């Protein structure tokens, strides 16, 4: 009997569409989504960055913060043969920041740039309890804008995140936004929360009791009912913001309103990583169930200093690709499959279709020539299983007239089209 082979817990395979039970695991949908993400990021002036899959453990300990769940219990950390401690990246911001510092030179160098707009699409690793929407190896699309300090840039980044959802046809998204204030504001607020919660410590959940000392802000986004009751009357971050921080956030909210960007201010949104200050936000989709956060991010003006560098303002966000695709599958769904399926009804017609396929591919679209049988019905079934929206059919009659019958597989309509007009005549797949 053959031995059972199984992938590690919390991971999944991305497969050809015909054999994956869940549409979001289809490799065609991944490619389609990735293409759109590249295009939208580039439209906003962001360049791609790719960093190593592992980094020195210390980078994440210092940057993400020792009291975060990621550092305290979720990292895949190992020693290499030279006893260096390395960690599979649990998120993308730290690698991007490290790469900017390492490759970007010093202020005053001729190639030094003050501003960076970078994006990445990479695997991340967190040892979490697997469930729908939560994996141990998952993928993030993230952007990091470094050197941008103005409050308007926060709105631009939020707008980019919303544009991503829109371009993927995800309608059911709520933007939640909050401010954590400056590091001084946060410190004041941390003290106020500790003063309020410490007398009730015994009533808090076990996890929150542990968080009370190091990271009381995280208690605010606890889902435990006993914590929720106490949080209701807890002091709010707003009461501890300086006038400058308050004004900054008010201007952001006003611009969102002017741009008619729907949003909800969620005073309990704190995010799970320690590097944030001022604006934090999340994009939430009700269709995703318990793991409802499609993506999130915020400003991290203190991170460079936390890593022993000269301070640089920065803001970014990360989306989970799995969750994006699960939301797409629940919404309108993405068009996919080949652009044009070419059927020849005779040997000669099949050969002629190769010339047309070359033109189609030359124009940047995908084409499959049906070579296996000249029975129209069978060929149309094959076109359907390739997800083709358009089919070009040629028999001897069409060959004589130098054209094809162009068939729209969705509307089930067909018309004659001269060969030299085919490329411009069928619909674009993913624009
Ligand atoms: P994060 O909120 O930890 O932020 O992760 C961003 C997104 O990654 C989440 O909203 C979720 O969609 C996805 N995600 C996180 N963990 C998992 C998991 N175990 N399985 C599946 N998806 C997951 C960050 O990572 C920040 N680096 C974002 C950022 C960039 N902030 C500023 N710049």
Short mmCIF file of C-alpha atoms and ligand atoms in Angstrom, two decimals:
data_model
loop_
_atom_site.label_atom_id
_atom_site.label_comp_id
_atom_site.label_asym_id
_atom_site.label_seq_id
_atom_site.Cartn_x
_atom_site.Cartn_y
_atom_site.Cartn_z
CA UNK A 1 0.00 0.00 0.00
CA UNK A 2 1.31 3.48 -0.83
CA UNK A 3 2.19 5.84 2.01
CA UNK A 4 0.01 8.85 2.74
CA UNK A 5 1.63 12.15 1.74
CA UNK A 6 0.15 15.31 3.20
CA UNK A 7 0.98 19.01 3.09
CA UNK A 8 1.82 20.71 6.41
CA UNK A 9 -1.09 21.86 8.57
CA UNK A 10 -2.31 25.37 7.75
CA UNK A 11 -1.06 25.31 4.13
CA UNK A 12 -2.87 24.73 0.83
CA UNK A 13 -2.11 24.00 -2.81
CA UNK A 14 -2.94 26.36 -5.66
CA UNK A 15 -4.18 24.13 -8.46
CA UNK A 16 -5.44 24.15 -12.04
CA UNK A 17 -9.09 25.14 -11.96
CA UNK A 18 -10.37 21.80 -13.18
CA UNK A 19 -9.28 19.98 -10.04
CA UNK A 20 -9.60 22.44 -7.21
CA UNK A 21 -12.84 22.18 -5.25
CA UNK A 22 -12.74 25.80 -4.06
CA UNK A 23 -12.52 28.43 -6.82
CA UNK A 24 -10.21 30.70 -4.78
CA UNK A 25 -7.50 28.05 -4.94
CA UNK A 26 -7.41 28.05 -8.74
CA UNK A 27 -4.07 29.09 -10.23
CA UNK A 28 -5.90 31.01 -12.98
CA UNK A 29 -7.66 33.18 -10.38
CA UNK A 30 -4.34 33.78 -8.58
CA UNK A 31 -2.67 34.92 -11.79
CA UNK A 32 -5.61 37.12 -12.72
CA UNK A 33 -5.63 38.73 -9.26
CA UNK A 34 -1.86 39.21 -9.22
CA UNK A 35 -1.97 40.93 -12.63
CA UNK A 36 -4.57 43.40 -11.41
CA UNK A 37 -2.66 44.09 -8.21
CA UNK A 38 0.54 44.81 -10.17
CA UNK A 39 -1.37 47.12 -12.49
CA UNK A 40 -3.20 49.10 -9.78
CA UNK A 41 -0.01 49.53 -7.70
CA UNK A 42 1.89 50.77 -10.74
CA UNK A 43 -0.93 53.16 -11.62
CA UNK A 44 -0.42 54.78 -8.21
CA UNK A 45 3.33 55.08 -8.87
CA UNK A 46 4.53 52.15 -6.73
CA UNK A 47 7.49 49.92 -7.74
CA UNK A 48 7.82 46.25 -6.89
CA UNK A 49 10.27 44.99 -4.28
CA UNK A 50 11.17 41.36 -3.48
CA UNK A 51 13.01 40.58 -0.27
CA UNK A 52 14.34 37.30 1.19
CA UNK A 53 11.84 34.84 2.58
CA UNK A 54 13.74 34.89 5.89
CA UNK A 55 15.36 37.70 7.81
CA UNK A 56 17.30 37.96 11.03
CA UNK A 57 14.94 37.23 13.95
CA UNK A 58 16.05 40.38 15.69
CA UNK A 59 14.52 42.53 12.91
CA UNK A 60 11.00 41.33 13.71
CA UNK A 61 11.56 41.30 17.47
CA UNK A 62 12.54 44.95 17.44
CA UNK A 63 10.14 46.10 14.74
CA UNK A 64 6.90 44.17 15.23
CA UNK A 65 7.41 44.34 19.00
CA UNK A 66 8.05 41.68 21.67
CA UNK A 67 4.52 41.93 23.11
CA UNK A 68 2.76 41.35 19.79
CA UNK A 69 1.17 37.93 19.13
CA UNK A 70 3.39 37.58 16.08
CA UNK A 71 6.65 37.81 18.01
CA UNK A 72 5.50 36.15 21.23
CA UNK A 73 4.00 33.00 19.70
CA UNK A 74 3.65 32.91 15.92
CA UNK A 75 7.08 33.14 14.32
CA UNK A 76 8.78 30.29 12.47
CA UNK A 77 12.23 30.81 13.95
CA UNK A 78 15.21 28.53 13.41
CA UNK A 79 18.96 28.52 13.82
CA UNK A 80 21.03 27.97 10.71
CA UNK A 81 24.17 25.83 10.68
CA UNK A 82 26.18 28.83 11.92
CA UNK A 83 23.81 29.38 14.85
CA UNK A 84 22.30 32.53 13.41
CA UNK A 85 18.69 33.02 14.46
CA UNK A 86 16.53 33.47 11.37
CA UNK A 87 12.76 33.84 10.96
CA UNK A 88 10.47 33.17 8.01
CA UNK A 89 8.90 36.57 7.42
CA UNK A 90 5.56 36.88 9.24
CA UNK A 91 4.79 40.20 7.49
CA UNK A 92 6.28 42.43 4.80
CA UNK A 93 6.89 45.85 6.32
CA UNK A 94 10.08 44.98 8.17
CA UNK A 95 11.76 43.40 5.13
CA UNK A 96 10.87 46.45 3.01
CA UNK A 97 12.20 48.87 5.64
CA UNK A 98 15.40 46.84 6.05
CA UNK A 99 15.87 46.81 2.25
CA UNK A 100 15.39 50.58 2.00
CA UNK A 101 17.97 51.20 4.73
CA UNK A 102 20.42 48.69 3.26
CA UNK A 103 20.12 49.68 -0.41
CA UNK A 104 18.97 53.26 -0.25
CA UNK A 105 22.23 54.89 0.87
CA UNK A 106 22.69 57.74 3.32
CA UNK A 107 21.19 61.22 3.09
CA UNK A 108 23.61 63.24 0.93
CA UNK A 109 24.59 60.24 -1.31
CA UNK A 110 23.90 60.92 -5.00
CA UNK A 111 21.46 57.97 -5.27
CA UNK A 112 19.72 58.69 -1.95
CA UNK A 113 15.99 59.15 -2.27
CA UNK A 114 13.87 60.74 0.33
CA UNK A 115 10.67 59.11 -0.83
CA UNK A 116 9.94 55.49 -1.68
CA UNK A 117 6.73 53.99 -2.95
CA UNK A 118 7.13 50.22 -2.90
CA UNK A 119 4.86 47.20 -3.13
CA UNK A 120 5.32 43.46 -2.70
CA UNK A 121 3.36 40.27 -3.17
CA UNK A 122 4.89 37.46 -1.19
CA UNK A 123 4.35 34.45 1.07
CA UNK A 124 4.22 35.10 4.81
CA UNK A 125 4.39 32.61 7.68
CA UNK A 126 2.65 32.68 11.04
CA UNK A 127 2.14 29.79 13.40
CA UNK A 128 -1.54 30.49 14.02
CA UNK A 129 -4.44 28.15 14.70
CA UNK A 130 -5.60 27.32 11.16
CA UNK A 131 -9.22 28.03 10.21
CA UNK A 132 -11.08 29.41 7.19
CA UNK A 133 -9.21 32.56 6.12
CA UNK A 134 -6.28 31.88 8.47
CA UNK A 135 -3.27 29.89 7.33
CA UNK A 136 0.29 29.22 8.44
CA UNK A 137 1.64 30.06 5.01
CA UNK A 138 -0.38 32.84 3.41
CA UNK A 139 0.27 35.62 0.91
CA UNK A 140 0.21 39.36 1.29
CA UNK A 141 0.02 42.17 -1.19
CA UNK A 142 1.44 45.16 0.66
CA UNK A 143 2.50 48.73 -0.07
CA UNK A 144 4.92 50.89 1.87
CA UNK A 145 5.24 54.63 1.26
CA UNK A 146 8.31 55.99 3.02
CA UNK A 147 9.22 59.67 3.37
CA UNK A 148 5.59 60.87 3.16
CA UNK A 149 4.65 62.86 6.19
CA UNK A 150 1.65 64.97 5.19
CA UNK A 151 -1.78 63.98 6.46
CA UNK A 152 -3.02 63.98 2.84
CA UNK A 153 -0.78 61.00 2.08
CA UNK A 154 -2.79 58.94 4.59
CA UNK A 155 -5.88 59.57 2.48
CA UNK A 156 -4.01 58.64 -0.70
CA UNK A 157 -2.94 55.31 0.79
CA UNK A 158 -6.45 54.53 2.03
CA UNK A 159 -7.75 55.41 -1.42
CA UNK A 160 -5.25 53.02 -3.02
CA UNK A 161 -6.44 50.23 -0.71
CA UNK A 162 -10.05 50.90 -1.69
CA UNK A 163 -9.10 51.01 -5.37
CA UNK A 164 -7.59 47.55 -5.02
CA UNK A 165 -10.91 46.16 -3.79
CA UNK A 166 -12.81 47.99 -6.50
CA UNK A 167 -10.54 46.73 -9.28
CA UNK A 168 -11.08 43.18 -8.07
CA UNK A 169 -14.85 43.64 -8.06
CA UNK A 170 -15.12 43.38 -4.25
CA UNK A 171 -18.06 45.61 -3.36
CA UNK A 172 -18.85 44.49 0.13
CA UNK A 173 -16.07 46.36 1.99
CA UNK A 174 -16.19 48.66 4.96
CA UNK A 175 -13.34 51.05 5.69
CA UNK A 176 -12.72 51.35 9.44
CA UNK A 177 -10.32 54.04 10.54
CA UNK A 178 -8.89 55.34 13.82
CA UNK A 179 -5.95 57.29 15.15
CA UNK A 180 -3.53 56.14 17.85
CA UNK A 181 -1.96 59.60 18.10
CA UNK A 182 1.76 60.23 18.40
CA UNK A 183 4.03 58.00 20.50
CA UNK A 184 3.65 60.47 23.42
CA UNK A 185 -0.15 60.39 23.10
CA UNK A 186 -0.07 56.60 23.05
CA UNK A 187 2.10 56.44 26.13
CA UNK A 188 -0.34 58.70 28.01
CA UNK A 189 -3.26 56.60 26.84
CA UNK A 190 -1.52 53.34 27.78
CA UNK A 191 -1.12 54.66 31.35
CA UNK A 192 -4.76 55.76 31.51
CA UNK A 193 -5.98 52.35 30.31
CA UNK A 194 -3.77 50.55 32.84
CA UNK A 195 -5.08 52.80 35.63
CA UNK A 196 -8.67 52.03 34.60
CA UNK A 197 -8.27 48.26 34.03
CA UNK A 198 -5.88 47.26 36.83
CA UNK A 199 -8.50 47.41 39.65
CA UNK A 200 -10.70 45.07 37.51
CA UNK A 201 -7.86 42.77 36.47
CA UNK A 202 -9.56 39.66 37.90
CA UNK A 203 -12.56 40.19 35.59
CA UNK A 204 -10.46 40.24 32.42
CA UNK A 205 -9.90 37.19 30.22
CA UNK A 206 -6.61 35.35 30.69
CA UNK A 207 -5.11 36.78 27.49
CA UNK A 208 -6.07 40.33 28.43
CA UNK A 209 -4.63 39.92 31.93
CA UNK A 210 -1.32 39.07 30.25
CA UNK A 211 -1.62 42.08 27.93
CA UNK A 212 -2.40 44.54 30.69
CA UNK A 213 1.25 45.22 31.55
CA UNK A 214 2.93 45.35 28.15
CA UNK A 215 0.25 46.06 25.59
CA UNK A 216 -3.04 47.20 27.17
CA UNK A 217 -4.20 48.76 23.86
CA UNK A 218 -4.66 45.29 22.40
CA UNK A 219 -7.29 44.59 25.09
CA UNK A 220 -9.52 47.03 23.18
CA UNK A 221 -9.91 44.66 20.23
CA UNK A 222 -10.51 41.56 22.39
CA UNK A 223 -13.57 39.56 21.34
CA UNK A 224 -14.01 37.97 24.82
CA UNK A 225 -17.45 38.92 26.29
CA UNK A 226 -16.04 39.63 29.80
CA UNK A 227 -13.46 42.02 28.28
CA UNK A 228 -16.07 43.71 26.05
CA UNK A 229 -18.09 44.74 29.09
CA UNK A 230 -15.15 46.48 30.73
CA UNK A 231 -13.99 48.07 27.47
CA UNK A 232 -17.36 49.77 27.00
CA UNK A 233 -16.57 52.26 29.77
CA UNK A 234 -12.81 52.46 29.24
CA UNK A 235 -11.17 55.84 28.57
CA UNK A 236 -10.90 56.52 24.83
CA UNK A 237 -7.80 57.34 22.83
CA UNK A 238 -9.50 60.53 21.66
CA UNK A 239 -9.42 61.94 25.21
CA UNK A 240 -5.64 61.49 25.28
CA UNK A 241 -4.69 62.98 21.93
CA UNK A 242 -2.73 66.20 21.75
CA UNK A 243 -4.42 69.09 19.92
CA UNK A 244 -2.05 68.56 16.97
CA UNK A 245 -2.88 64.84 16.66
CA UNK A 246 -6.60 65.59 16.98
CA UNK A 247 -6.46 68.17 14.23
CA UNK A 248 -4.46 65.84 11.97
CA UNK A 249 -7.06 63.10 12.24
CA UNK A 250 -9.97 65.55 11.83
CA UNK A 251 -8.47 66.80 8.55
CA UNK A 252 -8.15 63.23 7.26
CA UNK A 253 -11.76 62.46 8.10
CA UNK A 254 -12.90 65.70 6.44
CA UNK A 255 -11.03 64.86 3.23
CA UNK A 256 -12.55 61.36 3.20
CA UNK A 257 -15.94 63.02 3.47
CA UNK A 258 -15.15 65.50 0.67
CA UNK A 259 -14.04 62.65 -1.57
CA UNK A 260 -17.24 60.76 -0.69
CA UNK A 261 -15.22 57.80 0.65
CA UNK A 262 -17.52 55.94 3.04
CA UNK A 263 -15.82 55.12 6.36
CA UNK A 264 -16.55 54.23 9.95
CA UNK A 265 -14.47 55.63 12.80
CA UNK A 266 -13.75 52.71 15.09
CA UNK A 267 -12.15 53.98 18.33
CA UNK A 268 -11.31 50.40 19.29
CA UNK A 269 -9.25 49.70 16.19
CA UNK A 270 -5.66 49.40 17.43
CA UNK A 271 -4.04 46.77 15.10
CA UNK A 272 -1.84 43.97 16.36
CA UNK A 273 1.63 45.26 15.53
CA UNK A 274 3.53 47.64 17.78
CA UNK A 275 4.93 49.98 15.13
CA UNK A 276 1.82 52.05 14.40
CA UNK A 277 1.13 55.65 15.33
CA UNK A 278 -1.51 58.16 14.14
CA UNK A 279 -3.74 56.73 11.40
CA UNK A 280 -4.64 53.04 11.46
CA UNK A 281 -7.24 51.43 9.22
CA UNK A 282 -8.77 48.13 8.17
CA UNK A 283 -10.90 46.98 5.27
CA UNK A 284 -13.49 44.59 6.51
CA UNK A 285 -15.81 42.33 4.54
CA UNK A 286 -18.85 40.81 6.24
CA UNK A 287 -18.89 37.95 3.70
CA UNK A 288 -15.66 36.51 5.13
CA UNK A 289 -17.03 35.32 8.48
CA UNK A 290 -14.76 35.31 11.56
CA UNK A 291 -11.60 36.38 9.69
CA UNK A 292 -13.31 39.47 8.28
CA UNK A 293 -10.26 41.68 7.77
CA UNK A 294 -9.28 41.76 4.10
CA UNK A 295 -6.37 44.02 4.87
CA UNK A 296 -5.13 46.72 7.15
CA UNK A 297 -2.35 49.14 7.78
CA UNK A 298 -1.42 52.53 9.06
CA UNK A 299 1.28 55.05 9.72
CA UNK A 300 4.55 53.90 11.28
CA UNK A 301 6.58 57.07 11.76
CA UNK A 302 8.57 55.60 14.68
CA UNK A 303 9.67 52.32 13.10
CA UNK A 304 12.94 53.50 11.56
CA UNK A 305 14.00 54.87 14.95
CA UNK A 306 12.91 51.66 16.69
CA UNK A 307 15.42 49.93 14.40
CA UNK A 308 18.20 52.37 15.35
CA UNK A 309 17.92 54.47 12.16
CA UNK A 310 17.29 58.11 11.45
CA UNK A 311 13.55 58.79 11.79
CA UNK A 312 11.53 58.65 8.56
CA UNK A 313 7.77 59.03 8.26
CA UNK A 314 6.01 56.13 6.56
CA UNK A 315 2.63 54.56 5.94
CA UNK A 316 1.45 51.34 4.31
CA UNK A 317 -0.98 48.45 4.35
CA UNK A 318 -1.19 44.74 3.64
CA UNK A 319 -3.97 42.63 2.12
CA UNK A 320 -4.27 38.86 2.53
CA UNK A 321 -4.45 37.46 -1.01
CA UNK A 322 -6.41 34.42 0.15
CA UNK A 323 -9.05 36.63 1.71
CA UNK A 324 -9.18 38.91 -1.34
CA UNK A 325 -9.84 35.89 -3.53
CA UNK A 326 -12.39 34.43 -1.17
CA UNK A 327 -14.25 37.76 -1.23
CA UNK A 328 -14.01 37.91 -5.05
CA UNK A 329 -15.45 34.44 -5.31
CA UNK A 330 -18.40 35.53 -3.16
CA UNK A 331 -18.94 38.69 -5.15
CA UNK A 332 -19.33 39.10 -8.87
CA UNK A 333 -16.46 36.70 -9.58
CA UNK A 334 -13.58 37.26 -11.89
CA UNK A 335 -13.50 36.65 -15.60
CA UNK A 336 -10.86 34.07 -16.45
CA UNK A 337 -9.97 31.42 -18.97
CA UNK A 338 -8.51 31.85 -22.41
CA UNK A 339 -9.41 34.91 -24.48
CA UNK A 340 -10.10 33.18 -27.79
CA UNK A 341 -10.63 29.50 -28.58
CA UNK A 342 -10.06 28.70 -32.25
CA UNK A 343 -11.88 25.84 -33.95
CA UNK A 344 -11.18 24.63 -37.48
CA UNK A 345 -13.75 22.34 -39.12
CA UNK A 346 -11.27 20.75 -41.53
CA UNK A 347 -7.56 19.97 -41.53
CA UNK A 348 -6.90 23.02 -43.65
CA UNK A 349 -9.04 25.24 -41.43
CA UNK A 350 -7.20 24.04 -38.29
CA UNK A 351 -3.89 25.01 -39.94
CA UNK A 352 -5.28 28.42 -40.87
CA UNK A 353 -6.33 28.98 -37.24
CA UNK A 354 -2.66 28.78 -36.21
CA UNK A 355 -2.01 32.02 -38.12
CA UNK A 356 -4.88 33.74 -36.37
CA UNK A 357 -3.71 32.42 -32.97
CA UNK A 358 -0.29 33.97 -33.62
CA UNK A 359 -1.90 37.36 -34.24
CA UNK A 360 -4.02 37.09 -31.10
CA UNK A 361 -1.04 36.15 -28.91
CA UNK A 362 1.02 38.89 -30.56
CA UNK A 363 -1.63 41.35 -29.39
CA UNK A 364 -1.12 40.18 -25.80
CA UNK A 365 -4.19 37.94 -25.52
CA UNK A 366 -4.36 34.20 -24.94
CA UNK A 367 -5.44 31.75 -27.62
CA UNK A 368 -5.92 27.99 -27.79
CA UNK A 369 -6.27 26.17 -31.13
CA UNK A 370 -8.53 23.13 -30.96
CA UNK A 371 -6.66 20.31 -32.70
CA UNK A 372 -8.24 17.13 -31.39
CA UNK A 373 -11.52 16.67 -33.24
CA UNK A 374 -13.40 18.39 -36.01
CA UNK A 375 -16.85 17.82 -34.47
CA UNK A 376 -18.19 21.29 -33.64
CA UNK A 377 -20.21 20.24 -30.59
CA UNK A 378 -17.22 18.56 -28.92
CA UNK A 379 -14.97 21.50 -29.75
CA UNK A 380 -17.44 23.95 -28.19
CA UNK A 381 -17.57 21.84 -25.03
CA UNK A 382 -13.77 21.98 -24.88
CA UNK A 383 -13.90 25.78 -25.32
CA UNK A 384 -16.32 25.98 -22.40
CA UNK A 385 -14.12 23.95 -20.11
CA UNK A 386 -11.21 26.34 -20.90
CA UNK A 387 -13.42 29.20 -19.75
CA UNK A 388 -13.29 30.83 -23.21
CA UNK A 389 -15.71 33.71 -23.64
CA UNK A 390 -15.03 33.96 -27.39
CA UNK A 391 -14.66 31.26 -30.02
CA UNK A 392 -13.53 31.69 -33.64
CA UNK A 393 -14.93 28.97 -35.91
CA UNK A 394 -13.68 28.41 -39.46
CA UNK A 395 -14.83 25.89 -42.10
CA UNK A 396 -14.02 25.85 -45.81
CA UNK A 397 -16.64 28.52 -46.52
CA UNK A 398 -15.09 30.95 -43.98
CA UNK A 399 -11.62 30.20 -45.37
CA UNK A 400 -12.79 31.22 -48.83
CA UNK A 401 -14.19 34.48 -47.46
CA UNK A 402 -11.02 35.05 -45.36
CA UNK A 403 -12.89 35.25 -42.09
CA UNK A 404 -14.26 33.31 -39.11
CA UNK A 405 -17.57 32.99 -37.30
CA UNK A 406 -16.95 34.82 -34.03
CA UNK A 407 -19.10 33.36 -31.26
CA UNK A 408 -19.83 34.98 -27.91
CA UNK A 409 -20.17 31.99 -25.56
CA UNK A 410 -22.05 33.92 -22.90
CA UNK A 411 -24.61 35.68 -25.10
CA UNK A 412 -24.64 32.68 -27.51
CA UNK A 413 -24.48 35.00 -30.50
CA UNK A 414 -22.40 34.51 -33.63
CA UNK A 415 -21.38 36.74 -36.53
CA UNK A 416 -18.97 36.67 -39.44
CA UNK A 417 -15.75 38.58 -38.84
CA UNK A 418 -12.93 39.18 -41.36
CA UNK A 419 -9.58 37.73 -40.17
CA UNK A 420 -7.89 41.15 -39.98
CA UNK A 421 -10.61 42.45 -37.64
CA UNK A 422 -10.68 39.56 -35.17
CA UNK A 423 -8.14 40.91 -32.68
CA UNK A 424 -10.01 44.19 -32.28
CA UNK A 425 -13.42 42.53 -32.26
CA UNK A 426 -13.58 40.44 -29.09
CA UNK A 427 -13.90 41.78 -25.56
CA UNK A 428 -10.98 42.37 -23.24
CA UNK A 429 -10.69 39.80 -20.47
CA UNK A 430 -9.63 41.67 -17.39
CA UNK A 431 -9.52 45.44 -17.92
P1 LIG B 1 -1.70 42.45 9.37
O1 LIG B 1 -3.00 43.06 9.78
O2 LIG B 1 -1.00 41.60 10.37
O3 LIG B 1 -0.77 43.65 8.90
O4 LIG B 1 -1.90 41.58 8.06
C1 LIG B 1 -2.50 42.14 6.92
C2 LIG B 1 -3.48 41.16 6.30
O5 LIG B 1 -2.85 39.89 6.07
C3 LIG B 1 -4.67 40.79 7.19
O6 LIG B 1 -5.67 41.79 7.12
C4 LIG B 1 -5.13 39.49 6.57
O7 LIG B 1 -5.91 39.72 5.42
C5 LIG B 1 -3.82 38.87 6.15
N1 LIG B 1 -3.40 37.85 7.14
C6 LIG B 1 -2.74 38.06 8.30
N2 LIG B 1 -2.51 36.86 8.92
C7 LIG B 1 -3.04 35.91 8.13
C8 LIG B 1 -3.13 34.48 8.20
N3 LIG B 1 -2.59 33.79 9.20
N4 LIG B 1 -3.76 33.83 7.19
C9 LIG B 1 -4.29 34.51 6.14
N5 LIG B 1 -4.22 35.85 6.02
C10 LIG B 1 -3.62 36.54 7.00
C11 LIG B 1 0.51 43.50 8.47
O8 LIG B 1 1.03 42.44 8.23
C12 LIG B 1 1.20 44.81 8.23
N6 LIG B 1 2.60 44.53 7.78
C13 LIG B 1 0.47 45.65 7.21
C14 LIG B 1 1.16 46.95 6.96
C15 LIG B 1 1.95 47.27 5.91
N7 LIG B 1 1.12 48.00 7.76
C16 LIG B 1 1.86 48.98 7.23
N8 LIG B 1 2.37 48.53 6.12
#
